[in-house]
Coordinates of C-alpha atoms in Angstrom, one line a residue:
M149 CA 0.0 0.0 0.0
R150 CA 1.0 3.6 -0.5
A151 CA 0.4 6.8 1.5
S152 CA 1.7 10.3 1.2
G153 CA 1.8 13.6 3.0
I154 CA 3.7 16.9 3.5
L155 CA 6.0 18.2 6.1
M156 CA 4.8 21.6 7.3
P157 CA 6.0 23.1 10.5
V158 CA 3.3 24.9 12.4
F159 CA 5.3 28.1 12.5
S160 CA 5.6 28.1 8.7
L161 CA 1.8 28.4 8.2
P162 CA 0.6 31.8 7.0
G163 CA -1.2 33.9 9.6
P164 CA -1.8 37.5 10.7
Y165 CA 0.3 37.5 13.9
G166 CA 3.9 37.0 12.9
I167 CA 4.0 33.2 13.1
G168 CA 1.9 30.2 12.1
T169 CA -0.7 29.1 14.7
L170 CA -3.3 26.4 15.4
G171 CA -6.0 28.6 13.9
G172 CA -7.9 28.8 10.7
E173 CA -4.9 28.4 8.4
A174 CA -4.0 25.1 10.1
F175 CA -7.5 23.8 9.5
A176 CA -7.3 25.0 5.9
F177 CA -4.0 23.1 5.5
V178 CA -5.8 20.0 6.6
D179 CA -8.5 20.7 4.0
F180 CA -5.8 21.0 1.4
L181 CA -4.2 17.7 2.4
A182 CA -7.5 15.9 2.3
A183 CA -8.5 17.4 -1.1
A184 CA -5.1 16.4 -2.4
K185 CA -5.7 12.8 -1.2
Q186 CA -2.9 12.9 1.3
T187 CA -2.7 11.0 4.5
Y188 CA 0.1 12.5 6.7
W189 CA 1.0 16.0 8.0
Q190 CA 4.4 16.0 9.6
I191 CA 5.5 18.8 11.8
L192 CA 8.6 19.7 13.8
P193 CA 8.7 19.6 17.6
I194 CA 6.0 21.8 19.2
G195 CA 7.6 22.4 22.6
P196 CA 8.2 26.0 23.9
T197 CA 11.5 27.1 22.4
G198 CA 14.4 28.5 24.4
Y199 CA 17.6 30.3 23.5
G200 CA 18.1 30.4 19.7
D201 CA 14.4 29.5 19.1
S202 CA 15.2 26.0 17.9
P203 CA 12.4 23.5 18.2
Y204 CA 15.0 21.0 19.2
Q205 CA 15.9 23.0 22.4
S206 CA 12.7 23.2 24.5
F207 CA 12.0 24.1 28.0
S208 CA 10.0 20.9 28.4
A209 CA 9.6 17.6 26.7
F210 CA 5.8 17.7 27.4
A211 CA 4.7 21.3 27.1
G212 CA 3.4 23.1 24.0
N213 CA 4.6 26.3 22.4
P214 CA 2.6 29.4 23.5
Y215 CA 3.6 31.1 20.2
F216 CA 1.3 28.6 18.4
I217 CA -1.8 29.7 20.3
D218 CA -4.3 31.4 18.0
Y219 CA -5.7 34.7 19.4
R220 CA -8.8 34.4 17.2
L221 CA -9.8 31.1 18.8
L222 CA -9.4 32.6 22.2
A223 CA -11.7 35.4 21.2
A224 CA -14.2 32.9 19.9
D225 CA -14.1 31.3 23.4
G226 CA -14.8 34.6 25.1
L227 CA -11.3 34.9 26.5
L228 CA -10.3 37.9 24.5
T229 CA -12.3 40.8 23.1
E230 CA -12.0 42.0 19.6
D231 CA -10.3 45.2 20.8
E232 CA -7.6 43.1 22.5
L233 CA -6.6 41.4 19.3
P234 CA -3.4 42.8 17.9
S235 CA -3.4 44.4 14.5
P236 CA -2.6 42.0 11.8
Q237 CA 1.0 41.9 10.7
S238 CA 2.7 40.2 7.8
A239 CA 6.3 39.1 7.8
E240 CA 8.5 37.1 5.5
R241 CA 10.4 35.8 8.5
I242 CA 9.5 35.2 12.1
D243 CA 10.7 37.9 14.5
Y244 CA 11.1 35.8 17.7
G245 CA 12.2 38.9 19.6
A246 CA 8.9 40.6 18.9
L247 CA 6.9 37.5 19.8
Y248 CA 8.8 37.2 23.1
Q249 CA 7.8 40.7 24.0
Q250 CA 4.2 40.8 22.6
R251 CA 2.7 37.4 23.1
P252 CA 2.6 37.3 27.0
V253 CA 0.8 40.7 27.1
V254 CA -2.2 39.2 25.1
L255 CA -2.1 35.7 26.6
R256 CA -2.2 37.1 30.2
K257 CA -5.5 38.8 29.5
A258 CA -7.0 35.5 28.3
A259 CA -5.4 33.7 31.3
E260 CA -6.9 36.2 33.8
R261 CA -10.4 35.6 32.4
L262 CA -10.0 31.9 32.6
L263 CA -8.5 31.9 36.1
A264 CA -11.2 34.3 37.4
A265 CA -13.7 31.5 36.8
P266 CA -11.9 28.2 36.1
T267 CA -13.9 25.9 33.9
P268 CA -14.4 22.1 34.5
A269 CA -12.3 21.5 31.3
Y270 CA -9.4 23.5 32.8
K271 CA -9.6 21.6 36.1
A272 CA -9.7 18.3 34.3
F273 CA -6.7 19.3 32.2
C274 CA -4.6 20.2 35.2
E275 CA -5.4 16.9 36.9
A276 CA -4.7 14.8 33.8
Q277 CA -1.3 16.5 33.2
S278 CA -0.3 16.8 36.8
D279 CA 2.8 14.6 36.4
W280 CA 4.6 17.4 34.4
L281 CA 2.4 20.6 34.4
E282 CA 3.0 21.9 37.9
D283 CA 6.8 21.4 37.7
Y284 CA 6.9 23.0 34.2
A285 CA 4.9 26.0 35.3
L286 CA 7.0 26.5 38.4
F287 CA 10.2 26.2 36.3
M288 CA 8.9 28.9 34.0
A289 CA 7.9 31.2 36.9
V290 CA 11.3 30.9 38.6
K291 CA 13.0 31.4 35.3
A292 CA 11.1 34.7 34.8
E293 CA 12.0 35.8 38.3
Q294 CA 15.7 35.0 37.5
Q295 CA 15.5 37.4 34.5
Q296 CA 15.4 34.3 32.1
A297 CA 18.8 33.1 33.4
G298 CA 19.6 29.5 32.4
L299 CA 19.1 26.7 34.9
S300 CA 22.9 26.4 35.5
D301 CA 23.0 30.0 36.7
W302 CA 20.1 29.9 39.2
P303 CA 20.8 30.2 42.9
D304 CA 22.0 26.9 44.4
D305 CA 19.0 26.4 46.6
L306 CA 16.5 26.8 43.7
R307 CA 18.6 24.9 41.2
T308 CA 18.9 21.9 43.5
R309 CA 15.3 22.2 44.6
E310 CA 15.9 22.4 48.3
P311 CA 12.5 21.9 50.0
A312 CA 12.4 25.3 51.8
A313 CA 13.4 27.3 48.7
L314 CA 10.9 25.3 46.6
A315 CA 8.0 25.9 49.0
A316 CA 8.8 29.6 49.2
A317 CA 8.9 29.9 45.4
K318 CA 5.6 28.2 45.0
A319 CA 4.0 30.6 47.5
R320 CA 5.7 33.7 46.1
L321 CA 5.1 32.8 42.4
A322 CA 1.6 31.2 42.7
A323 CA 0.0 33.7 40.2
E324 CA 2.8 33.2 37.6
V325 CA 2.5 29.4 38.0
D326 CA -1.3 29.6 37.3
Y327 CA -0.6 31.8 34.3
H328 CA 1.7 29.2 32.7
K329 CA -0.8 26.4 33.5
A330 CA -3.5 28.4 31.8
V331 CA -1.4 28.9 28.7
Q332 CA -0.8 25.2 28.4
F333 CA -4.5 24.6 28.7
F334 CA -5.0 27.1 25.8
F335 CA -2.4 25.3 23.7
Y336 CA -3.7 21.8 24.2
T337 CA -7.3 22.8 23.8
Q338 CA -6.5 24.2 20.3
W339 CA -4.1 21.3 19.5
N340 CA -6.6 18.6 20.4
A341 CA -9.3 20.4 18.3
L342 CA -6.9 20.5 15.3
K343 CA -5.9 16.8 15.7
A344 CA -9.6 15.8 15.9
Y345 CA -10.4 17.7 12.8
A346 CA -7.4 16.3 10.9
N347 CA -8.2 12.7 12.0
G348 CA -11.8 13.2 11.0
H349 CA -10.7 14.2 7.5
G350 CA -8.4 11.2 7.1
I351 CA -5.2 13.0 8.0
Q352 CA -2.7 11.7 10.5
L353 CA -0.3 13.9 12.4
V354 CA 3.4 12.9 12.4
G355 CA 5.3 14.4 15.4
D356 CA 9.0 14.7 16.0
I357 CA 10.7 14.4 19.4
P358 CA 14.4 15.0 20.0
I359 CA 16.2 12.2 21.8
Y360 CA 17.8 14.7 24.3
V361 CA 16.2 17.4 26.5
S362 CA 17.6 20.9 26.8
P363 CA 20.1 21.8 29.5
D364 CA 17.7 24.6 30.4
S365 CA 14.6 22.6 30.9
S366 CA 12.1 21.6 33.5
D367 CA 13.0 18.0 32.7
L368 CA 16.5 18.3 33.9
W369 CA 15.5 20.5 36.9
T370 CA 12.8 18.1 38.0
R371 CA 14.7 14.8 37.7
P372 CA 18.5 15.6 37.6
E373 CA 19.3 12.1 38.8
L374 CA 18.2 10.8 35.4
F375 CA 21.0 12.7 33.8
Q376 CA 24.8 12.8 34.0
T377 CA 25.2 15.5 36.6
D378 CA 27.4 16.1 39.6
G379 CA 24.7 16.0 42.2
A380 CA 24.2 19.8 42.1
V381 CA 22.5 19.9 38.7
H382 CA 25.7 20.7 36.9
L383 CA 26.3 18.6 33.8
T384 CA 29.4 16.4 33.8
N385 CA 29.2 15.2 30.2
V386 CA 27.2 16.5 27.3
A387 CA 26.0 15.3 23.9
G388 CA 27.5 16.0 20.5
C389 CA 29.2 14.2 17.6
P390 CA 32.8 13.6 16.7
P391 CA 34.7 15.4 13.9
D392 CA 33.8 14.4 10.4
A393 CA 33.8 15.9 6.9
F394 CA 31.0 18.2 7.8
A395 CA 32.6 19.6 11.0
A396 CA 36.4 19.5 11.6
D397 CA 35.9 19.9 15.4
G398 CA 32.8 17.8 15.6
Q399 CA 29.5 19.2 16.9
L400 CA 29.1 20.3 20.5
W401 CA 25.3 20.2 21.1
G402 CA 25.6 20.6 24.9
N403 CA 22.5 18.6 25.8
P404 CA 22.4 16.6 29.1
L405 CA 23.3 12.9 28.6
Y406 CA 21.1 10.3 30.2
D407 CA 22.2 8.2 33.2
W408 CA 21.1 5.0 31.4
P409 CA 21.8 2.6 34.3
R410 CA 19.4 4.8 36.5
H411 CA 16.7 4.7 33.7
E412 CA 17.0 1.0 33.4
A413 CA 16.8 0.5 37.1
E414 CA 13.5 2.4 37.0
D415 CA 12.3 0.3 34.0
F416 CA 12.6 3.4 31.8
R417 CA 9.6 4.9 33.5
W418 CA 10.4 8.5 32.4
W419 CA 10.8 7.4 28.8
K420 CA 7.6 5.5 28.9
R421 CA 5.8 8.6 30.1
R422 CA 7.5 10.7 27.4
I423 CA 6.6 8.3 24.5
K424 CA 3.1 7.7 25.9
H425 CA 2.5 11.5 25.9
A426 CA 3.9 11.8 22.4
T427 CA 1.7 9.1 21.0
S428 CA -1.3 10.7 22.7
I429 CA -0.9 14.0 20.8
Y430 CA 0.5 12.5 17.5
D431 CA -0.6 9.6 15.4
V432 CA 3.0 8.7 14.4
V433 CA 6.2 9.8 16.2
R434 CA 9.7 10.3 14.7
I435 CA 12.4 9.8 17.3
D436 CA 15.4 11.9 16.5
H437 CA 19.0 10.4 16.7
F438 CA 17.6 6.9 17.3
R439 CA 21.1 5.4 17.0
G440 CA 21.9 7.1 20.4
F441 CA 20.0 4.4 22.2
E442 CA 22.7 1.9 21.1
S443 CA 25.7 4.1 21.8
Y444 CA 26.2 7.8 22.2
Y445 CA 29.0 10.3 21.9
S446 CA 30.0 11.8 25.3
I447 CA 31.9 15.1 25.6
P448 CA 33.3 16.3 29.0
A449 CA 31.2 19.4 30.1
G450 CA 33.2 22.5 29.6
N451 CA 35.0 21.4 26.5
K452 CA 35.1 24.1 23.8
T453 CA 34.8 21.6 20.9
A454 CA 33.6 18.0 20.5
A455 CA 37.0 16.7 19.5
G456 CA 37.8 15.4 23.0
G457 CA 34.8 13.1 23.3
H458 CA 34.4 9.4 23.2
W459 CA 31.7 6.7 22.6
E460 CA 29.7 5.2 25.4
K461 CA 27.3 2.2 25.4
G462 CA 23.6 3.0 25.5
P463 CA 20.7 0.8 26.8
D464 CA 20.3 -0.9 23.4
R465 CA 17.8 -3.8 23.3
A466 CA 16.7 -3.2 26.9
F467 CA 15.2 0.1 25.9
I468 CA 13.5 -1.3 22.8
D469 CA 12.0 -4.2 24.8
A470 CA 10.7 -1.8 27.4
M471 CA 9.0 0.4 24.8
H472 CA 7.5 -2.6 23.1
K473 CA 6.1 -4.0 26.3
A474 CA 4.6 -0.7 27.3
L475 CA 3.5 0.8 24.0
G476 CA 3.5 -1.9 21.3
E477 CA 5.6 -1.9 18.2
G478 CA 4.0 0.5 15.8
G479 CA 3.7 4.2 15.3
I480 CA 7.4 5.1 15.5
I481 CA 9.9 6.2 12.9
A482 CA 13.5 5.7 13.8
E483 CA 15.8 8.5 12.6
D484 CA 18.8 6.3 12.0
L485 CA 21.0 8.6 9.8
G486 CA 24.6 8.2 10.4
Y487 CA 27.2 5.5 10.5
L488 CA 25.3 2.3 11.4
T489 CA 27.5 -0.2 13.2
P490 CA 26.4 -3.8 13.3
E491 CA 25.0 -3.3 16.8
V492 CA 22.9 -0.3 15.7
K493 CA 21.5 -2.3 12.8
T494 CA 20.7 -5.2 15.1
M495 CA 18.9 -2.8 17.5
L496 CA 16.9 -1.2 14.6
A497 CA 15.9 -4.6 13.2
A498 CA 14.8 -5.7 16.6
S499 CA 12.7 -2.6 17.0
G500 CA 10.7 -3.2 13.8
Y501 CA 10.6 0.5 13.2
P502 CA 11.2 1.9 9.7
G503 CA 14.5 3.7 9.3
M504 CA 15.3 6.7 7.0
K505 CA 17.2 7.3 3.8
I506 CA 18.0 10.7 2.3
M507 CA 18.3 11.0 -1.5
Q508 CA 20.2 14.3 -1.5
F509 CA 22.9 12.6 0.6
A510 CA 23.5 10.2 -2.3
F511 CA 25.0 13.1 -4.3
D512 CA 26.9 14.9 -1.6
S513 CA 30.6 14.5 -2.0
R514 CA 31.2 14.9 1.7
E515 CA 28.8 12.0 2.5
P516 CA 30.7 8.7 3.2
G517 CA 27.6 6.6 3.3
N518 CA 25.8 5.0 0.4
Y519 CA 22.4 6.6 0.0
L520 CA 22.0 5.6 -3.7
P521 CA 18.3 4.8 -4.2
Y522 CA 18.9 1.3 -5.5
T523 CA 20.5 0.3 -2.3
Y524 CA 17.6 1.2 0.0
P525 CA 16.4 -1.7 2.1
R526 CA 12.9 -2.8 2.8
N527 CA 11.2 -1.0 5.6
S528 CA 12.7 2.4 4.9
V529 CA 11.3 5.9 4.9
V530 CA 13.0 7.7 2.0
Y531 CA 13.3 11.4 1.9
T532 CA 14.6 13.6 -0.9
G533 CA 15.9 15.8 1.9
T534 CA 15.2 16.6 5.6
H535 CA 14.2 20.0 7.0
D536 CA 17.9 20.7 7.4
N537 CA 18.2 20.8 3.6
V538 CA 16.8 23.0 0.9
T539 CA 13.9 21.7 -1.1
T540 CA 14.6 19.4 -3.9
E541 CA 14.0 22.1 -6.4
G542 CA 16.3 24.5 -4.6
W543 CA 18.9 21.7 -4.4
R544 CA 18.6 21.0 -8.1
Q545 CA 19.0 24.7 -9.0
S546 CA 22.0 25.1 -6.7
A547 CA 23.9 22.3 -8.4
S548 CA 26.4 23.3 -11.1
H549 CA 25.8 22.2 -14.6
D550 CA 28.8 19.8 -14.5
L551 CA 27.4 18.1 -11.4
R552 CA 23.9 17.7 -12.9
L553 CA 25.1 15.3 -15.5
P554 CA 26.0 12.5 -13.1
L555 CA 22.5 12.8 -11.6
L556 CA 21.0 12.0 -15.0
R557 CA 23.0 8.7 -14.9
V558 CA 21.9 7.6 -11.5
G559 CA 19.6 4.6 -11.9
Y560 CA 19.2 1.1 -10.9
G561 CA 22.6 -0.5 -11.1
H562 CA 24.4 2.7 -11.8
H563 CA 26.8 4.6 -9.5
P564 CA 27.1 8.4 -9.8
A565 CA 30.2 9.7 -11.5
G566 CA 29.9 12.7 -9.1
R567 CA 27.9 14.0 -6.2
L568 CA 26.0 17.1 -5.5
A569 CA 26.5 19.1 -2.3
P570 CA 23.3 20.7 -0.9
S571 CA 23.4 24.4 -0.7
G572 CA 22.0 24.7 2.8
R573 CA 22.0 22.7 6.0
R574 CA 20.3 24.9 8.5
G575 CA 17.0 24.3 10.0
P576 CA 13.7 25.8 8.8
H577 CA 13.4 28.0 11.9
Q578 CA 16.2 29.8 10.2
H579 CA 15.1 29.2 6.6
P580 CA 11.2 29.1 6.6
Q581 CA 11.2 29.0 2.8
Y582 CA 12.7 25.5 3.1
A583 CA 10.0 24.3 5.4
G584 CA 9.0 21.3 3.4
C585 CA 10.8 18.1 2.4
E586 CA 9.8 15.4 0.0
L587 CA 10.2 11.7 0.6
A588 CA 9.5 8.3 -0.8
V589 CA 9.5 5.0 1.0
A590 CA 11.2 2.2 -0.9
A591 CA 10.4 -1.3 0.2
H592 CA 13.1 -3.3 -1.5
P593 CA 16.1 -5.1 0.1
A594 CA 19.4 -3.3 -0.1
A595 CA 21.8 -4.6 -2.7
H596 CA 24.9 -2.9 -1.4
P597 CA 24.4 -1.6 2.2
S598 CA 27.3 0.5 3.4
P599 CA 28.0 2.6 6.5
Q600 CA 27.7 6.3 7.0
C601 CA 28.6 8.9 9.6
P602 CA 26.8 8.0 13.0
H603 CA 26.7 11.3 14.5
R604 CA 25.6 14.0 12.0
R605 CA 23.1 16.4 13.3
A606 CA 21.9 17.2 9.8
D607 CA 19.8 14.2 10.6
R608 CA 16.7 15.9 11.8
A609 CA 14.2 14.6 9.5
V610 CA 10.7 14.6 8.3
P611 CA 8.3 11.6 8.5
P612 CA 6.9 9.9 5.6
R613 CA 4.0 9.9 3.6
T614 CA 2.4 6.8 2.3
G615 CA -0.6 6.9 -0.1
R616 CA -3.9 6.6 1.7
G617 CA -3.4 4.1 4.4
T618 CA -1.4 3.3 7.5
L619 CA 2.2 4.2 8.3
S620 CA 4.2 1.2 9.1
F621 CA 6.0 -1.0 6.9
P622 CA 7.8 -3.9 8.6
H623 CA 6.1 -6.8 6.8
S624 CA 4.4 -5.4 3.7
P625 CA 2.3 -8.0 1.9
L626 CA 3.4 -6.5 -1.3
H627 CA 7.0 -7.7 -0.6
P628 CA 6.8 -11.0 1.2
D629 CA 10.3 -12.0 0.1
S630 CA 12.5 -9.5 2.0
S631 CA 15.7 -11.4 1.2
S632 CA 15.4 -11.4 -2.6
A633 CA 17.8 -9.3 -4.7
P634 CA 16.5 -6.3 -6.6
P635 CA 15.2 -7.0 -10.1
A636 CA 17.9 -7.2 -12.8
S637 CA 16.1 -4.8 -15.1
P638 CA 17.4 -1.2 -14.8
L639 CA 14.0 0.3 -15.2
P640 CA 11.1 -2.2 -15.1
E641 CA 7.6 -1.1 -15.9
R642 CA 6.4 -0.4 -12.4
R643 CA 9.4 1.7 -11.6
W644 CA 8.6 3.9 -14.6
G645 CA 5.2 4.4 -13.0
A646 CA 6.7 5.1 -9.6
A647 CA 9.1 7.7 -11.1
V648 CA 6.2 9.4 -12.9
F649 CA 4.2 9.5 -9.7
C650 CA 7.1 11.2 -7.9
V651 CA 7.7 13.7 -10.6
F652 CA 4.0 14.4 -11.0
S653 CA 3.6 15.0 -7.2
E654 CA 6.7 17.2 -7.2
I655 CA 5.5 19.4 -10.0
L656 CA 2.0 19.8 -8.4
T657 CA 3.6 20.7 -5.1
Q658 CA 6.3 23.0 -6.3
H659 CA 4.4 24.9 -8.9
F660 CA 0.9 25.0 -7.4
F661 CA 1.3 25.0 -3.7
G662 CA 5.0 25.7 -3.1
A663 CA 4.6 29.4 -3.8
F664 CA 2.1 29.6 -1.0
T665 CA 4.0 28.0 1.8
G666 CA 7.4 26.6 0.6
A667 CA 6.2 23.1 1.4
S668 CA 7.1 20.1 -0.6
S669 CA 5.8 16.5 -0.8
L670 CA 6.7 13.5 1.2
Y671 CA 6.6 10.2 -0.5
F672 CA 5.7 7.1 1.6
S673 CA 5.4 4.5 -1.1
V674 CA 5.8 0.8 -0.5
F675 CA 6.4 -0.3 -4.0
P676 CA 9.9 -1.4 -5.4
S677 CA 12.7 1.1 -5.4
V678 CA 12.4 4.0 -7.8
S679 CA 15.0 4.5 -10.4
L680 CA 16.0 8.1 -10.8
D681 CA 16.8 7.9 -14.6
F682 CA 13.4 9.1 -15.6
Y683 CA 13.0 11.5 -12.7
A684 CA 16.3 13.2 -13.4
L685 CA 15.6 13.3 -17.2
V686 CA 12.2 14.9 -16.7
S687 CA 13.7 17.5 -14.3
Q688 CA 15.7 18.9 -17.2
I689 CA 12.6 19.4 -19.4
P690 CA 10.7 22.7 -19.4
F691 CA 7.9 22.7 -17.0
R692 CA 5.0 23.2 -19.3
F693 CA 6.1 20.4 -21.7
C694 CA 6.8 18.1 -18.7
F695 CA 3.4 18.9 -17.1
C696 CA 1.4 18.2 -20.2
A697 CA 3.4 15.0 -21.0
L698 CA 2.9 13.8 -17.5
L699 CA -0.8 14.4 -17.6
L700 CA -1.1 12.2 -20.7
F701 CA 1.2 9.6 -19.3
F702 CA -0.2 9.5 -15.9
G703 CA -3.8 9.3 -17.2
S704 CA -3.0 6.4 -19.5
Y705 CA -1.0 4.6 -16.8
A706 CA -3.9 4.9 -14.4
I707 CA -2.6 4.6 -10.8
I708 CA 0.6 2.5 -10.8

């Protein structure tokens, strides 16, 4: 079966208040997906963003981003008046500084009305989310009192949660705590309404969670014993990746590393809570840097670069078995980009989760791994690029003429004579015009698997899209023989159809919807691997000719 969808971060939606929200534009996007016969809408992490405004550095693994709350929906609920709505503003890029200053002013007015007469729904929400909500709200209140200082710079008694200091802070900051709880109620009320609407229209939401939490987060503050700290909530080792062709000094992420023996001793209770929460607000969850569960790169805290780090063993199968026991085996996408050791491959196979492949990496001269499409194994989610890359059209346009020719020769059984380097590797919160990424899922065994860099952070990716059906691929009835070699023919008939389908979808998206949002398609197809000969050839033909030819071809071919 096939299914398909689009990656569109919430913040990249159009809207009148400087950032995309959970309001009418989000519902209209669901309508667009349904009308286009799509199945999946993938987003980036939706947590409240901290320093740098990256969705991968959040104040909480459980909270929602107040910037996504739609003022108009609050007004419809009687929590804001029309006069209190800000004047509409249009912006090509998000001004996070302005949002930081302006959003709380409006949200406090709505919170005051709610807290003056708390509704049964609000009380039920606070009770249902009590395992994280109170601690998160107190963390945010203390952080505001400390002039937004990072957790590591808080006074010792507050940082280490000494009982007397904690009790005094709760009493002193009660009103601020209630405000942050109300804001989370607003967010999840609107999020749940959007999810219900999407599911009612046949659209499933694909979420994204980072493997690590932020060093400035309520997660670390509340349970420091679950992380590698010195007992005073100071980090002893931090996350990153070693030097490679992309970064001579490696990448120093600075996230807290887990104390995995402690997690295992608690039967991974915190992680079960986290995944259970994620699967309750998303239909499918992509876990970032999945290979970190098998082994992770550890850098001494205080190092200026990642060059002095080393590899440590992770929980491996014990973690996978605990997740299966608690949550079942479906609904997860494993972001497994990077050098995959035999141990990582064994862990991934045991999980049953689909891994990821990136087509743009196949033509990147710095990429040591083999991402050529004909090598893709069964049970893979294949992307043209992730949200750290430009769109495929931007990637194609950025390539030099000399490097485009090898792309034309890439097909089943052919290796490229050269590789293309993508022109951008920054996230969409910095490049909103690159918000979307296309993808295709190939379900054929790999002919020539080969390793790739384990640690790259350009690995933040987008979930898949698969025709109109369910996302999960381990044992597709279309491909019962997972051990058979790929067909000998360079371009058998059904791969011509698959190539046409991908090009047709690409053209529709780029030329009819891309101008509106910058989004691109995701391809989740579970048919044999797609040769790129036809795709690359068509990409060189003028659009109008290509579009007309494809209409005729696609119509006569019916649906693959």
